[in-house]
Every structure is written in structure tokens, then in C-alpha cells.
PDB file of C-alpha atoms in Angstrom:
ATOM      1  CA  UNK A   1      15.359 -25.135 131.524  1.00 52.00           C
ATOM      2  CA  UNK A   2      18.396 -26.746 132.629  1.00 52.00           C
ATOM      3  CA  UNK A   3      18.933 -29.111 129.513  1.00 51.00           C
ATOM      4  CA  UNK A   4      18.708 -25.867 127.283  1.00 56.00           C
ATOM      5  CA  UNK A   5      21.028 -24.356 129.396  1.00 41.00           C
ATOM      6  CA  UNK A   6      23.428 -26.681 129.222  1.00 58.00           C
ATOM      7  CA  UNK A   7      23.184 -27.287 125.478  1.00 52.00           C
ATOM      8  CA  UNK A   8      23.447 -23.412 125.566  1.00 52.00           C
ATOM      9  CA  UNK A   9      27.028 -23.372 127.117  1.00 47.00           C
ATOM     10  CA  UNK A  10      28.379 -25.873 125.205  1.00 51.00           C
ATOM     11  CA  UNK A  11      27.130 -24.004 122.133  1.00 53.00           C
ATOM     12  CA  UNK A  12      28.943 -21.177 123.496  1.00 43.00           C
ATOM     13  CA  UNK A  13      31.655 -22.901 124.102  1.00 47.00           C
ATOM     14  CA  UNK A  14      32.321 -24.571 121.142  1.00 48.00           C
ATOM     15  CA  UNK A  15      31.769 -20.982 119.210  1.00 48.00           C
ATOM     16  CA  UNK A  16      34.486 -19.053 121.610  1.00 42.00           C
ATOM     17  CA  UNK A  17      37.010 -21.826 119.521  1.00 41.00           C
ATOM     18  CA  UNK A  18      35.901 -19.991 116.037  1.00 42.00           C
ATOM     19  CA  UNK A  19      36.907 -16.846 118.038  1.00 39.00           C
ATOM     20  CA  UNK A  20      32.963 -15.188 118.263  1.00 40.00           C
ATOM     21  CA  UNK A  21      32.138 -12.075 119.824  1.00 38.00           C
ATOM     22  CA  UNK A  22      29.026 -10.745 121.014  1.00 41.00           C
ATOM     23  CA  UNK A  23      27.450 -10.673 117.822  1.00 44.00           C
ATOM     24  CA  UNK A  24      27.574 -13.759 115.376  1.00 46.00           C
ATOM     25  CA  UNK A  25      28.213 -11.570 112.592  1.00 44.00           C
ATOM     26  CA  UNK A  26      32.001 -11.702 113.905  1.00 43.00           C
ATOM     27  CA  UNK A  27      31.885 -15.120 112.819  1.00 43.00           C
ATOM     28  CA  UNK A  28      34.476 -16.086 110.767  1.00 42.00           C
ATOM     29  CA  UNK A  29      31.835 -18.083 108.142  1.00 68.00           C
ATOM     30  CA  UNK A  30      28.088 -17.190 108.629  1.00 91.00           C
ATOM     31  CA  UNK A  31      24.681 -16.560 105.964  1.00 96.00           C
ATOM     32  CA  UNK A  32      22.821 -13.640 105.944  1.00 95.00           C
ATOM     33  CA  UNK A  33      20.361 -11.678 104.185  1.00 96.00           C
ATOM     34  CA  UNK A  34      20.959 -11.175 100.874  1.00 94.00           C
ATOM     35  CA  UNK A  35      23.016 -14.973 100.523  1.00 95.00           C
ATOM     36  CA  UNK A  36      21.827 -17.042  97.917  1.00 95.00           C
ATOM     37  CA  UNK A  37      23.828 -20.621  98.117  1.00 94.00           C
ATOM     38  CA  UNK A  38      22.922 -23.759  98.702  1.00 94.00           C
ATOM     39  CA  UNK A  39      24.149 -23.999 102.406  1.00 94.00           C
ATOM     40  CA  UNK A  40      20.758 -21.275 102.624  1.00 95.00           C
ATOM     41  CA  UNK A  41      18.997 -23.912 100.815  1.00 95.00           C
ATOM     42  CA  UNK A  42      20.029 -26.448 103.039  1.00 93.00           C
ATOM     43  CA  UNK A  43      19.060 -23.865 106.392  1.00 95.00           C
ATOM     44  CA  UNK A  44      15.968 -23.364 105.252  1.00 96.00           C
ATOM     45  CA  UNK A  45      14.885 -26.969 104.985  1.00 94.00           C
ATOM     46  CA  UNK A  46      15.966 -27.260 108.583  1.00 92.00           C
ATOM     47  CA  UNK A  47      13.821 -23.960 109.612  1.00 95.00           C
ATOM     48  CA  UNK A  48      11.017 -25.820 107.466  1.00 94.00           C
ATOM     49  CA  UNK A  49      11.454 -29.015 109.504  1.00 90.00           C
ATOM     50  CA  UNK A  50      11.166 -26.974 112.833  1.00 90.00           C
ATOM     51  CA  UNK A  51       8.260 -25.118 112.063  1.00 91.00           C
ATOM     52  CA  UNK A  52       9.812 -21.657 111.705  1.00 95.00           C
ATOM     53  CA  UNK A  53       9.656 -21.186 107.935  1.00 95.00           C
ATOM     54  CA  UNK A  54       6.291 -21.448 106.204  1.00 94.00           C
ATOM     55  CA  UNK A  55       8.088 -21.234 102.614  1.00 93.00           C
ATOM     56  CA  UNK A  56       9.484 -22.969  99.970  1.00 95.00           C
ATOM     57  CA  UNK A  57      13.441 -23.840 100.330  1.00 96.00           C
ATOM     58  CA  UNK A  58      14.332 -21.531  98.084  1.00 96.00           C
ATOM     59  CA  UNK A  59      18.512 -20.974  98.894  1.00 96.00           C
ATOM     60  CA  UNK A  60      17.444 -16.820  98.775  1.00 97.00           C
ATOM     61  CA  UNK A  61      18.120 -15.565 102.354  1.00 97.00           C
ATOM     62  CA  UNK A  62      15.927 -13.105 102.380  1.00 96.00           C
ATOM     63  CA  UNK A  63      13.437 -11.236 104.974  1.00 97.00           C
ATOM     64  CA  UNK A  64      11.361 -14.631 105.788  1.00 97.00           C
ATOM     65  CA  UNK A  65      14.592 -16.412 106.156  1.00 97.00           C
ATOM     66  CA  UNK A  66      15.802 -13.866 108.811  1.00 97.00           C
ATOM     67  CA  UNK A  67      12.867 -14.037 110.807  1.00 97.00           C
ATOM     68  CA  UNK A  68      12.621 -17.427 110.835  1.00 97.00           C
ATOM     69  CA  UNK A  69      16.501 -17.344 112.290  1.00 97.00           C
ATOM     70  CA  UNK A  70      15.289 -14.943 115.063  1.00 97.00           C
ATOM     71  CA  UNK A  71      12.322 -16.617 115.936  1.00 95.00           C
ATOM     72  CA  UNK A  72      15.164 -19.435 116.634  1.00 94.00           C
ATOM     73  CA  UNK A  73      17.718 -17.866 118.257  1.00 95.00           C
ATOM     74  CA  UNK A  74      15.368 -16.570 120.704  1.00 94.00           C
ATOM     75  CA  UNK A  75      13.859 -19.692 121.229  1.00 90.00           C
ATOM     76  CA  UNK A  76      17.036 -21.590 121.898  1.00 90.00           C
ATOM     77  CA  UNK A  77      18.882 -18.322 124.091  1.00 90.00           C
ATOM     78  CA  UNK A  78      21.439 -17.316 121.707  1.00 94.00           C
ATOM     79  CA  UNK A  79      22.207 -13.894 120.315  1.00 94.00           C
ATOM     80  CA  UNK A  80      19.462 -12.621 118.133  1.00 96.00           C
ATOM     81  CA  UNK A  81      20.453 -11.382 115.002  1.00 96.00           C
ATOM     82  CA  UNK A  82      18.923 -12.832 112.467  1.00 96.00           C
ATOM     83  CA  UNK A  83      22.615 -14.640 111.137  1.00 96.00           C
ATOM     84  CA  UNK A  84      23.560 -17.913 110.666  1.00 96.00           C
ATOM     85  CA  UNK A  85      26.542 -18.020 112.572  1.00 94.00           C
ATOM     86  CA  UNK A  86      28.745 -20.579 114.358  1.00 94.00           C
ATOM     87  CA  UNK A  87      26.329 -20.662 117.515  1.00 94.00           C
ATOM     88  CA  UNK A  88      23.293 -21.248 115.464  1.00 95.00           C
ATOM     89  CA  UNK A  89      24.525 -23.239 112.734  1.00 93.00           C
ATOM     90  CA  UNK A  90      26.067 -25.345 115.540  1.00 93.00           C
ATOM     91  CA  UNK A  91      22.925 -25.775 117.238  1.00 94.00           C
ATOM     92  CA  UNK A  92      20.647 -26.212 113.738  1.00 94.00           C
ATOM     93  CA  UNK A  93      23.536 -29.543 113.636  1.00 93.00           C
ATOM     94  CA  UNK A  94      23.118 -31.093 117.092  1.00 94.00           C
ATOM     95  CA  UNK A  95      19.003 -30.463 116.600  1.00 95.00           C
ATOM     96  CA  UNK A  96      19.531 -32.669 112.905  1.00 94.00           C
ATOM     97  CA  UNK A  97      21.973 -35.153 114.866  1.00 95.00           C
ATOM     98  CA  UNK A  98      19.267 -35.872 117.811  1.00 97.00           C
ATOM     99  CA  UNK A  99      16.605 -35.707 115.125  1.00 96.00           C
ATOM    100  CA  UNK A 100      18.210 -38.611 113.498  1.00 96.00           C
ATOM    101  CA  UNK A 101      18.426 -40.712 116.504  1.00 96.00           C
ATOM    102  CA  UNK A 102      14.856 -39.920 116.787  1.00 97.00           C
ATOM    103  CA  UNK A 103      13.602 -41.045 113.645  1.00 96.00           C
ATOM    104  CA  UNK A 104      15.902 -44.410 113.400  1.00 96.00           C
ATOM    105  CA  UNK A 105      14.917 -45.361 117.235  1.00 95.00           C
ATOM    106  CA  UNK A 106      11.451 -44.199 117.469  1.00 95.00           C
ATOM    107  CA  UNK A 107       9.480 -43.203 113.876  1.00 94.00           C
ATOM    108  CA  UNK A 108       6.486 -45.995 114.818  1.00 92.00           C
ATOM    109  CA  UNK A 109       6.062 -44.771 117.975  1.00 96.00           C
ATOM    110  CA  UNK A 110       3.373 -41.328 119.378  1.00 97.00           C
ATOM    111  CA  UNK A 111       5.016 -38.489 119.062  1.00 98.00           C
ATOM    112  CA  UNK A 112       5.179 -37.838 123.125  1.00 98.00           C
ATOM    113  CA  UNK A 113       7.351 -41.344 122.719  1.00 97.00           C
ATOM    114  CA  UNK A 114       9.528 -39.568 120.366  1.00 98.00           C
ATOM    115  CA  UNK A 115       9.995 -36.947 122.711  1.00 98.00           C
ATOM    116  CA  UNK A 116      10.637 -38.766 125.346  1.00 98.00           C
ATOM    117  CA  UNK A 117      13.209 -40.933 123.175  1.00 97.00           C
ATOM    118  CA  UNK A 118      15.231 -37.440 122.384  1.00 98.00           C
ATOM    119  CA  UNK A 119      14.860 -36.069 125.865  1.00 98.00           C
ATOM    120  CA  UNK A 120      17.026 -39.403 127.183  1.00 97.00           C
ATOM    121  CA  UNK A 121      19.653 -38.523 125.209  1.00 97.00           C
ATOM    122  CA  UNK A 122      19.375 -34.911 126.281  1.00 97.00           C
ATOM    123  CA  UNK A 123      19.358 -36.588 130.443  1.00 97.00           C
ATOM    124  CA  UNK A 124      22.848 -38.103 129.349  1.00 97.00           C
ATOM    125  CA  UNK A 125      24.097 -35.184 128.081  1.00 96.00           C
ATOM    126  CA  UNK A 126      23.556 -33.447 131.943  1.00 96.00           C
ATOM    127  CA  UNK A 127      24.409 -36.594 133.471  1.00 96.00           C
ATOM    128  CA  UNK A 128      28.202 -37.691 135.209  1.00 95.00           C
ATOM    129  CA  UNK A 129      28.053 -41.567 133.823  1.00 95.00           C
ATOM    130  CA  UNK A 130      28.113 -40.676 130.068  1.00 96.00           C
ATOM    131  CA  UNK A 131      29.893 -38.057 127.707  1.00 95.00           C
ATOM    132  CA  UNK A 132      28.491 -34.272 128.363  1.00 94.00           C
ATOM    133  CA  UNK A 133      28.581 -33.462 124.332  1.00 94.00           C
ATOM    134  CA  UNK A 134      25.696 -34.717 122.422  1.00 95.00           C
ATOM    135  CA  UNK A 135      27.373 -36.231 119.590  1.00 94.00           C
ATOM    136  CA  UNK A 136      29.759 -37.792 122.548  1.00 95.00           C
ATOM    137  CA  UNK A 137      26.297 -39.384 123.865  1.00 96.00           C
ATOM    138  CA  UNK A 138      25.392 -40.353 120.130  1.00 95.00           C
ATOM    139  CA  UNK A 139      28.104 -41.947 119.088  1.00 94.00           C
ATOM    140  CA  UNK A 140      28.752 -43.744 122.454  1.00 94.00           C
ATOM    141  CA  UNK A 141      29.576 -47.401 122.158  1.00 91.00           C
ATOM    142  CA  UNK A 142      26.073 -49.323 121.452  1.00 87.00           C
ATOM    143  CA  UNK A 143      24.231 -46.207 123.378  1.00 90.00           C
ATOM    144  CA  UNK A 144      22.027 -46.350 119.860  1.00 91.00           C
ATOM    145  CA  UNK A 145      20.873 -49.382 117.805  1.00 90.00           C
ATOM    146  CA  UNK A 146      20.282 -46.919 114.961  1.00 92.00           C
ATOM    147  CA  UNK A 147      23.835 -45.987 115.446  1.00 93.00           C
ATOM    148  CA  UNK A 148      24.850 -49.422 114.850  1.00 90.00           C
ATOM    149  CA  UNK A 149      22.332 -50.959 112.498  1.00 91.00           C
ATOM    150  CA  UNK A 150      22.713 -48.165 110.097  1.00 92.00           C
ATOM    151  CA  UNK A 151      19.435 -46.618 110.810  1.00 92.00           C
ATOM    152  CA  UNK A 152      21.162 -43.167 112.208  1.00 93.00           C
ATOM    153  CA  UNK A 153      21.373 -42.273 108.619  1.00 93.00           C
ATOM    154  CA  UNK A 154      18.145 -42.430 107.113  1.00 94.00           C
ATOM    155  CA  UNK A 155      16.841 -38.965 106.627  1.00 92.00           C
ATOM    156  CA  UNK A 156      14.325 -37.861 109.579  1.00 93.00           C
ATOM    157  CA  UNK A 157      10.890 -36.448 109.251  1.00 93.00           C
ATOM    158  CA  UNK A 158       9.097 -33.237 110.404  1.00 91.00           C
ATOM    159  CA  UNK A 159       7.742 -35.081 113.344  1.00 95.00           C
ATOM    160  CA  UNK A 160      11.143 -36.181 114.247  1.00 95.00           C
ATOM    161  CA  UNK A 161      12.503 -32.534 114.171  1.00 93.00           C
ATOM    162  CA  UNK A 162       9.439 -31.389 116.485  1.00 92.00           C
ATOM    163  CA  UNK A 163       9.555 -34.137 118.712  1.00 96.00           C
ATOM    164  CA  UNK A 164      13.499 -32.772 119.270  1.00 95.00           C
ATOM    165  CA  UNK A 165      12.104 -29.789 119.235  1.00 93.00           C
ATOM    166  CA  UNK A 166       9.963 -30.453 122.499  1.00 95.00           C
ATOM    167  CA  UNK A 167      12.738 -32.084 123.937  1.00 96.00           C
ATOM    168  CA  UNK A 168      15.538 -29.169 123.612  1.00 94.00           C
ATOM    169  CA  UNK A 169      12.501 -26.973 125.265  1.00 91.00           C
ATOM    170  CA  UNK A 170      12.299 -28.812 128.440  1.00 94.00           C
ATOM    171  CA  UNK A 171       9.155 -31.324 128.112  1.00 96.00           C
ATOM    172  CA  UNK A 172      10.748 -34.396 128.991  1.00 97.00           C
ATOM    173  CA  UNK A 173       7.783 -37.421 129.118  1.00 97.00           C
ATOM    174  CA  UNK A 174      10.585 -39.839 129.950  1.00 96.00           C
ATOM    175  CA  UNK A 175      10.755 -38.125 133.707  1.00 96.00           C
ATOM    176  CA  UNK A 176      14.416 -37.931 134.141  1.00 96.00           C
ATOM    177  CA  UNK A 177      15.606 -41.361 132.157  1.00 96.00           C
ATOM    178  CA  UNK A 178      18.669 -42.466 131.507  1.00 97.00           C
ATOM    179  CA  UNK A 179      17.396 -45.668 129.598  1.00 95.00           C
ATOM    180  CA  UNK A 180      14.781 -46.959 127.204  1.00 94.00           C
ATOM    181  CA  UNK A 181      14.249 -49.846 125.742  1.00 93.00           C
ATOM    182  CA  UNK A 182      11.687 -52.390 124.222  1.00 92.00           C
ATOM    183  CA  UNK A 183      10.274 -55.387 126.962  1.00 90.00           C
ATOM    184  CA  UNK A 184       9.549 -57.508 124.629  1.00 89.00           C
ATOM    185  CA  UNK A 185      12.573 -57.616 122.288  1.00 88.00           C
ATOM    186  CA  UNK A 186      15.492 -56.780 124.721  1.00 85.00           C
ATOM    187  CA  UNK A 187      17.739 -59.352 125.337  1.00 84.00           C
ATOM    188  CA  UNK A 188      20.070 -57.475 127.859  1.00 86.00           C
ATOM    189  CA  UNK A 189      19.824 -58.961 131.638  1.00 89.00           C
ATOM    190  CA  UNK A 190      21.100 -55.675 132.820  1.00 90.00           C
ATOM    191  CA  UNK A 191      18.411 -53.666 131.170  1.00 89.00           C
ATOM    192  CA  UNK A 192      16.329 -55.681 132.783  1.00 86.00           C
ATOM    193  CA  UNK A 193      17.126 -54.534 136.425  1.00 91.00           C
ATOM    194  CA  UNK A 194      17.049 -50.696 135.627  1.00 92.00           C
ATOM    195  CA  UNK A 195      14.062 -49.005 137.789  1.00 93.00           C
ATOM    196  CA  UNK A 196      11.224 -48.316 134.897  1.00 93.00           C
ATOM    197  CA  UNK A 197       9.991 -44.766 135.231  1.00 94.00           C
ATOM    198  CA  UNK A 198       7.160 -44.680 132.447  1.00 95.00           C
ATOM    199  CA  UNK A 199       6.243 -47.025 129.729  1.00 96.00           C
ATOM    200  CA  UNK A 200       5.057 -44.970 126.879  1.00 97.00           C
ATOM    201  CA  UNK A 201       3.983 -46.959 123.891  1.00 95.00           C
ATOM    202  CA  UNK A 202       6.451 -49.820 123.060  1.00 95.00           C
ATOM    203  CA  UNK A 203       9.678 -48.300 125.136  1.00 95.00           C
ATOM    204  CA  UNK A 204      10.095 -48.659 129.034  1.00 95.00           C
ATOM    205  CA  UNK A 205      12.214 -45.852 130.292  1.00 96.00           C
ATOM    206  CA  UNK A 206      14.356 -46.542 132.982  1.00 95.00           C
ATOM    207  CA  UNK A 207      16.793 -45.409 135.116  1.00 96.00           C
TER     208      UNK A 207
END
């Protein structure tokens, strides 16, 4: 999957600056089992969100908690080892960033829109006309009307986190987009002349 793999090295990347070694328990500020905090708290919900922890946040990283990690990890290609270290806790972030972007651009629309809405930003990420970090692509100069209107930081849903989710795995309804945006409110002329790949409920996505 060649946006996973890409999302993968710069993961990697970004965790060879907190000086990690093959395993992420070198890390130089991880959770494991046996932590109880409320950054576990806080992991959990995210696990919960994803659909790899059927459990109560309870901030106890315990057995459940672990698995739920490694079920992750080997989901997303990084080390398995049941720790929240840099590389996962780094990827758990850009999953809640995209999931954010998600739920302020597309919460009214089918859940294959919402995919489709995070796989765009995921096409930007691989492509040469706009920043190759995520939050580079996010935070982009009016990339995002949630960005600007203030929606970005309303708190996203489940479905938002699965339609990322979906996304981060490869499925990609958008076929290859660059662009979406909504026919019948846009006022951009430019937008306009973009080639329209798919319409899938109320967002054309172009390229």
C-alpha cells in the first residue's frame, strides 16, 4: 500500500530524531503494561475510536491494552511490541489529526465520502505539488475550510476515526484525487476547471 508506506517512513523517520532502535521500548518516553496515567487513558480512547479496544478507558495498561497496541502496530507495519512508543504514539497523532479534518469537512456525508475525504489528504501527502508531512498538508494555507473556520477542532467521532482508518489502509474511493469540493457552494473559478474523478454524495473529487 503505497500511502501506508509512505506514512510508514516518515513515522520512522521522525522516531530515528528521538534516537529509537529496533525495539520501541528504547524509546526515550513510551507506556506499557503495568502504566496507569492518564496519557493510557487518553490511548485507550484512541484504540476505542479505532476499533481495537472493546473496553472501558480505564488509564490501567494492562493485557487488553497491549493487545489492542499489537493488533495496531501490525496493522500499520511498525514494530510489534505491544508499547506505546514514539513510532506508535506518533502515528495514533497523525490518525487523530486526519480524523479531525474528517469530521469538520465531511461528518454529514456516507461514510465511503469520509473516506474518500481522508484519502485526498493522504494523495497530497505522496504527491510533488504539496508538503509530504501530513500535518504540512493540514495546515497548508486554505487546503482545509475546517482549518480555517474553526471546525478542525471540534472533537471527531468513531466514524471519523474508521473512515481514516480505511483510508491509512489503502481504500481510496476518491481514485487518486488531489481535490474535493462542493458544486453547489464553491465559489472558486479554478476549482471549477479541475478534471472531476467521482462525485460521491455532496463532494466532487477532482484532480
Amino acid at each position: 500500500m503505497k500511502q501506508l508506506f509512505s506514512i510508514s517512513k516518515a513515522i520512522v523517520a521522525l522516531a530515528a530524531l528521538f534516537f529509537v532502535f529496533p525495539s520501541e521500548g528504547h524509546a526515550s518516553s513510551l507506556l506499557k503494561n503495568g502504566d496507569s496515567n492518564a496519557e493510557v487513558k487518553e490511548l485507550q480512547k484512541q484504540l476505542i475510536e479505532l476499533d481495537y479496544l472493546d473496553t472501558d478507558a480505564t488509564g490501567h495498561y494492562g493485557p487488553l491494552t497491549e493487545q489492542a497496541v499489537r493488533n495496531f502496530q501490525s496493522d500499520f507495519d511498525l514494530v510489534v511490541d505491544g508499547i506505546t512508543g514514539v513510532a506508535t504514539h506518533s502515528l495514533l497523532e497523525e490518525i487523530h489529526k486526519l480524523a479531525r479534518i474528517v469530521y469538520g469537512e465531511a461528518r454529514g456525508e456516507t461514510f465511503e465520502g469520509q473516506v474518500a475525504v481522508a484519502a485526498v489528504a493522504l494523495n497530497r501527502v505522496e504527491s510533488d505539488e504539496f508538503p509530504s508531512t501530513l500535518a504540512g498538508v493540514i495546515y497548508q494555507r486554505n487546503a482545509f475550510t475546517a482549518v480555517h473556520d474553526g471546525q478542525y477542532d471540534l472533537s471527531p467521532d468513531a466514524t471519523a476515526y474508521q473512515a481514516v482508518r480505511e483510508a491509512y489502509k489503502g481504500n481510496d474511493p476518491s481514485q487518486g484525487a488531489l481535490y474535493y469540493f462542493n458544486p453547489a457552494i464553491a465559489t472558486s473559478e479554478w476549482i471549477q476547471t479541475r478534471t472531476i474523478e467521482r462525485t460521491i454524495g455532496n463532494h466532487a473529487f477532482a484532480n
